[in-house]
Structure formats: C-alpha cells, structure tokens
PDB file of C-alpha atoms in Angstrom:
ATOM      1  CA  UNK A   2       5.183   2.791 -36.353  1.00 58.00           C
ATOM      2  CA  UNK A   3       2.922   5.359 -34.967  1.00 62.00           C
ATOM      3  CA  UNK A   4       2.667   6.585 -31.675  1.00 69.00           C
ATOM      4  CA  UNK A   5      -0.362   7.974 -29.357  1.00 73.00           C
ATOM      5  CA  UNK A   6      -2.559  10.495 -30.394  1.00 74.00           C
ATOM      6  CA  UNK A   7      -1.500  13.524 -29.927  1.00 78.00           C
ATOM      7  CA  UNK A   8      -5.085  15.750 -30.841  1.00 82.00           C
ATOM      8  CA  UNK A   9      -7.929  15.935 -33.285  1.00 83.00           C
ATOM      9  CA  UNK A  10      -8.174  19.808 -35.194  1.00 84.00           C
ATOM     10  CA  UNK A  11     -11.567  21.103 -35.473  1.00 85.00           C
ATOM     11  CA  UNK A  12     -12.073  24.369 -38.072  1.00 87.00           C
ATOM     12  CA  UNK A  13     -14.005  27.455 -36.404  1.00 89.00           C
ATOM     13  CA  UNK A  14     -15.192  30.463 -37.997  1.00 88.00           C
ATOM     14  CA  UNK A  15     -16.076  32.003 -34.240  1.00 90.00           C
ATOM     15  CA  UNK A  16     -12.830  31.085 -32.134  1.00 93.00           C
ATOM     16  CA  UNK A  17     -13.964  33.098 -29.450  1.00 94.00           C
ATOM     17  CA  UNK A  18     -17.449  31.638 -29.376  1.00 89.00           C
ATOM     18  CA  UNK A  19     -15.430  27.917 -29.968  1.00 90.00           C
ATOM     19  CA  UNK A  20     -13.242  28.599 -26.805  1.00 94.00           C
ATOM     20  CA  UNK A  21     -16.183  29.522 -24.573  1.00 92.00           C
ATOM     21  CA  UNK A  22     -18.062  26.473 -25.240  1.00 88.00           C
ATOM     22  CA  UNK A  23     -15.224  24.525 -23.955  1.00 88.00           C
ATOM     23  CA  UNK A  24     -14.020  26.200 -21.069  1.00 92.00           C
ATOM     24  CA  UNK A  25     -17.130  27.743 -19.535  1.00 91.00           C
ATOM     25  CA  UNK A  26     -19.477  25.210 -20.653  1.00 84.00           C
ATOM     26  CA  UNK A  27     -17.426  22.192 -21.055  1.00 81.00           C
ATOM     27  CA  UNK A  28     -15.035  23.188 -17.956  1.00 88.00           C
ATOM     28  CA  UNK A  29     -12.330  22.715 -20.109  1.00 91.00           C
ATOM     29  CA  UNK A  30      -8.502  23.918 -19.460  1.00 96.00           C
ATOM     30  CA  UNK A  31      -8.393  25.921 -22.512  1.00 97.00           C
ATOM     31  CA  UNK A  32      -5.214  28.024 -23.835  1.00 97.00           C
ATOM     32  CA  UNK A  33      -4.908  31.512 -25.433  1.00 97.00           C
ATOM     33  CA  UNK A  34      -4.894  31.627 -28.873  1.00 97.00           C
ATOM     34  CA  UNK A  35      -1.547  31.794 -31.231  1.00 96.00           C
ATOM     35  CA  UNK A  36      -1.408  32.680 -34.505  1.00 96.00           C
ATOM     36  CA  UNK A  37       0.673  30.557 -36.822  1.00 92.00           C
ATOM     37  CA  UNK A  38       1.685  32.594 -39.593  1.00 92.00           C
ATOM     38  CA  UNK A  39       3.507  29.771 -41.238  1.00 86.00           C
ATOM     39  CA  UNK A  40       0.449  27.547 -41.319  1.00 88.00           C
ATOM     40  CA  UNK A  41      -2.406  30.322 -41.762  1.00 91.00           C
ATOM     41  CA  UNK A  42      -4.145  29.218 -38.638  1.00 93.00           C
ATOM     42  CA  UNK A  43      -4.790  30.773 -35.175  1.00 96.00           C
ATOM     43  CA  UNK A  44      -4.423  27.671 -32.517  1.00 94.00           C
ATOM     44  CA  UNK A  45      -6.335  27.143 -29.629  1.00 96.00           C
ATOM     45  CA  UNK A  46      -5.337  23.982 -27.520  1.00 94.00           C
ATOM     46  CA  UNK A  47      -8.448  22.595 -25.260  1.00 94.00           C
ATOM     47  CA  UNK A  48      -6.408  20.213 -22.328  1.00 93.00           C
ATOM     48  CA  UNK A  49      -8.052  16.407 -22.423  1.00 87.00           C
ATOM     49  CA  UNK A  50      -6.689  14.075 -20.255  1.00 87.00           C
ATOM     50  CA  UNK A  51      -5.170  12.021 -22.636  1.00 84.00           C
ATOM     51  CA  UNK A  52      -4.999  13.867 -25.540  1.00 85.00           C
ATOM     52  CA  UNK A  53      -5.897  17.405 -26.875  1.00 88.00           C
ATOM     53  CA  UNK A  54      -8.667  19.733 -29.252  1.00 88.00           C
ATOM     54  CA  UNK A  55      -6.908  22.463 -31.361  1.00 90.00           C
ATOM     55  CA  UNK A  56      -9.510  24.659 -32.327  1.00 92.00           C
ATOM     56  CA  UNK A  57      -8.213  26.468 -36.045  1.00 91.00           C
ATOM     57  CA  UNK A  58      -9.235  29.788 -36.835  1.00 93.00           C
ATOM     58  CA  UNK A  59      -8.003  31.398 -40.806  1.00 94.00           C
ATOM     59  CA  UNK A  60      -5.012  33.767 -40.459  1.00 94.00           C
ATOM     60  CA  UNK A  61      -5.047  35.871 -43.842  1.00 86.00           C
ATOM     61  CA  UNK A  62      -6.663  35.278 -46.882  1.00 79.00           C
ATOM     62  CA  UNK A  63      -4.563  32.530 -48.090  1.00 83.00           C
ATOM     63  CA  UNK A  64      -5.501  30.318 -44.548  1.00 89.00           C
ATOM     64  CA  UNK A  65      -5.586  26.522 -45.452  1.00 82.00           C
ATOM     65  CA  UNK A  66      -8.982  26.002 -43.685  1.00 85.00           C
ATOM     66  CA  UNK A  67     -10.586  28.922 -44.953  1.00 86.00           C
ATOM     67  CA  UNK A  68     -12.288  26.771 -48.311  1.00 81.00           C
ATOM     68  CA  UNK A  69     -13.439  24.656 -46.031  1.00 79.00           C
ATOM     69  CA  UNK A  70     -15.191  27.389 -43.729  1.00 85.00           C
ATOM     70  CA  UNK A  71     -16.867  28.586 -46.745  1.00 83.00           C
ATOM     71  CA  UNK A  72     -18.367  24.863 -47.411  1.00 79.00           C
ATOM     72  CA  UNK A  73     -19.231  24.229 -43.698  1.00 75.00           C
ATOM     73  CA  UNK A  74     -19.608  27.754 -41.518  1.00 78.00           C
ATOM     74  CA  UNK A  75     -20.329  26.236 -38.513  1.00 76.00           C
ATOM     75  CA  UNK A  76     -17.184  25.230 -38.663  1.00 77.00           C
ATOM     76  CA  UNK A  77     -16.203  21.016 -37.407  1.00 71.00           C
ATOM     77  CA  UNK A  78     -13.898  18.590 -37.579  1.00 67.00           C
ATOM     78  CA  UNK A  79     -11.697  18.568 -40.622  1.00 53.00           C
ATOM     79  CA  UNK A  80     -11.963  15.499 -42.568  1.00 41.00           C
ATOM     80  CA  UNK A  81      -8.717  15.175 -43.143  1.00 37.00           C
ATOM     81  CA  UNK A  82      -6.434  16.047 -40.033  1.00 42.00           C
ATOM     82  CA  UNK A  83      -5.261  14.083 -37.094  1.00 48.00           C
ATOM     83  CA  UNK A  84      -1.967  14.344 -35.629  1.00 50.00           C
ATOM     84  CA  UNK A  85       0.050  11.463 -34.141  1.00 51.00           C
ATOM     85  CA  UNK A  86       3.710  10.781 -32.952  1.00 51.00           C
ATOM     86  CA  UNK A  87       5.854   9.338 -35.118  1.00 50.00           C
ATOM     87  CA  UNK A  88      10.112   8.432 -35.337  1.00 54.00           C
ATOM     88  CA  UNK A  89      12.273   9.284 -37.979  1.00 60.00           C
ATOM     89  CA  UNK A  90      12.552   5.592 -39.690  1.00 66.00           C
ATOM     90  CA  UNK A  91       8.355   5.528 -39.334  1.00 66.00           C
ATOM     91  CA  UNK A  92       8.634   8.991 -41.883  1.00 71.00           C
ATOM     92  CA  UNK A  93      10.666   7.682 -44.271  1.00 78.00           C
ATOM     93  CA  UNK A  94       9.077   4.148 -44.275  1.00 78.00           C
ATOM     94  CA  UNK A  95       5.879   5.768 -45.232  1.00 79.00           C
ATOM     95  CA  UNK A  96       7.399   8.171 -47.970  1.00 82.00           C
ATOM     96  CA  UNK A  97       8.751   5.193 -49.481  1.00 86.00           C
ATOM     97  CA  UNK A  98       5.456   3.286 -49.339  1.00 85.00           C
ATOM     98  CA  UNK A  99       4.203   6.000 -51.669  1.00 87.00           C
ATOM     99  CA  UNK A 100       3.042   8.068 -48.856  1.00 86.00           C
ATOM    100  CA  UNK A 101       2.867  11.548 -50.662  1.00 88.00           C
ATOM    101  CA  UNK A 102       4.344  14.621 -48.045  1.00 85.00           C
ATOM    102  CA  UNK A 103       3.221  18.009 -48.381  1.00 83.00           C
ATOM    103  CA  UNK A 104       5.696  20.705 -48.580  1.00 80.00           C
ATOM    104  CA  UNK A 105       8.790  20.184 -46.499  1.00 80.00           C
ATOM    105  CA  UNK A 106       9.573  19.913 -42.558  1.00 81.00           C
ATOM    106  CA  UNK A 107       8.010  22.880 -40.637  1.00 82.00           C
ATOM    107  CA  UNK A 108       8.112  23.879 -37.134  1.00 83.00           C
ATOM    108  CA  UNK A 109       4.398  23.251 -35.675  1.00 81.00           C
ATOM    109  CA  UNK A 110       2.141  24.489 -32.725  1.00 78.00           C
ATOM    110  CA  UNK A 111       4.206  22.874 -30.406  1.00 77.00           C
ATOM    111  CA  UNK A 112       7.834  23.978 -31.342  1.00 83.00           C
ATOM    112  CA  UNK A 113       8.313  20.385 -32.740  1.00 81.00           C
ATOM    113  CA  UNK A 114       8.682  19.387 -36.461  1.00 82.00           C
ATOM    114  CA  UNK A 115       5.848  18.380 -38.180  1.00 82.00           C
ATOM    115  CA  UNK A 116       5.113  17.105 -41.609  1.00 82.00           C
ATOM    116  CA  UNK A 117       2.191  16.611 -43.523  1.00 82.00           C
ATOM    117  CA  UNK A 118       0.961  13.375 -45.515  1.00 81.00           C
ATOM    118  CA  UNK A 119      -0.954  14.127 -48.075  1.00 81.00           C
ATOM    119  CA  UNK A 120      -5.217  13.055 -47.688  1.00 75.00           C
ATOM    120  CA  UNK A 121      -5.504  11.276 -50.884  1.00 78.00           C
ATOM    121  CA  UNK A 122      -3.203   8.178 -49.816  1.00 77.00           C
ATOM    122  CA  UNK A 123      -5.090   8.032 -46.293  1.00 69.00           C
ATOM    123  CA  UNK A 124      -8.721   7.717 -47.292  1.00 62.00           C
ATOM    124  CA  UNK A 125      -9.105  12.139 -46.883  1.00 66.00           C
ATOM    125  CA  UNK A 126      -7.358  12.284 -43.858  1.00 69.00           C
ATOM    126  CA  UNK A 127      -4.544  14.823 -43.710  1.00 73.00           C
ATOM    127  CA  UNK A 128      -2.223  13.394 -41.518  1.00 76.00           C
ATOM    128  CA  UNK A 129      -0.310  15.392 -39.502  1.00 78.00           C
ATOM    129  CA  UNK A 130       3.492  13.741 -38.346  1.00 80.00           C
ATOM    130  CA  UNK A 131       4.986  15.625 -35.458  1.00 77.00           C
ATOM    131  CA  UNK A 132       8.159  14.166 -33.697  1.00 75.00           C
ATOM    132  CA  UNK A 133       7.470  12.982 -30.442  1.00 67.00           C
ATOM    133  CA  UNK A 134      10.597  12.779 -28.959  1.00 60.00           C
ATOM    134  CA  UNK A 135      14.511  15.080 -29.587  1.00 55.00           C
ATOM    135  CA  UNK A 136      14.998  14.203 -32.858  1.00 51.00           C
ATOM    136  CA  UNK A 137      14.483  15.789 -36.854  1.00 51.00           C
ATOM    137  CA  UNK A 138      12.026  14.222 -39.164  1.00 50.00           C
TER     138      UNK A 138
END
C-alpha cells in the first residue's frame, strides 16, 4: 500500500543555525530555503542517500508548527509527521478504513499532491501522503 520513505520533518526555531549543522558540520547537500505559504512553513531539504530531512521553520503567526515550538524551542522531530509514497486506490482504501484526512488535496514541497491523515488514527503520527508517481490523489 505504501511506498518508500520519502523524508522525516524536524521543527526548528533557528533554520539558519539548523542548516549549518548539516551542511558544514554534517557535510550535508543542503537546499535553500522556500517558504510555503499554503502550509505556514519555510522548507529546507537536507539530501540523504536514500531519503531526505526537511527542516520546518513557522511562516506567519498562524504556522502549524509554531505550538509546538513554543512546547519544545530547541526545536526536533515532530511527533507526528512522516511522509511516504502512496497510489490513488492506497488513499481511498485508508479513508474508508476510517482513516480521518485533514483538509483537502494540496500541492506540497515538491510540486506533488499531498494529503494529510490525521495523528489520532496513527498512534500521533501525522502522516503525510504525497503521490509518488503522475497521478491525482
């Protein structure tokens, strides 16, 4: 049903500070940051071999990650994101499972629909849908 991951979101206060870790101590490939108004996040994508780091920074007031910033200021990994391939007949065989989808269809980070599942029904993971291959989810 699902495919491979595609990468694990970690919440920073300090994106700048975030991003130097990784490429200049880590030597990590790391990309310039995008804001994603849609989502209230700035994205930074740190290149692993097999799979990827977005680094989220709040965008406005009303950023999704910015209540959790204010309970953990260092920042860390989200306890309730990971992001992971999935077909058309996969999304609809969860929704009817009573797998609970937050908001509609949205264009994510990586020009591809994405949806989200809500965290309750996956043990506080937010689960993040994005279509792997040409096709609408």
């Amino acid at each position: 049903m699902i495919g491979k991951l595609n990468h694990v979101a970690i919440a920073t206060s300090d994106l700048a500070k975030a991003m130097a870790l990784y490429r200049d101590t880590l030597g990590a490939k790391v990309s310039a940051p995008v804001p994603q108004p849609d989502h209230g996040v700035t994205t930074v994508f740190v290149e692993l071999p097999s799979s990827k780091i977005e680094l989220l920074a709040p965008l406005g007031e009303n950023s999704p990650i910015a209540n959790f910033l204010k309970r953990h200021p260092e920042g860390g990994v989200r306890p309730h994101r990971g992001n992971q391939g999935v077909e058309h007949a996969a999304r609809d065989q969860l929704l009817a499972a009573g797998a609970r989808a937050l908001g509609e269809v949205k264009t994510g980070a990586h020009g591809k629909p994405v949806l989200f599942l809500h965290p309750k029904d996956f043990g506080g993971v937010l689960i993040e849908l994005e279509q792997a291959k040409e096709q609408s989810i």
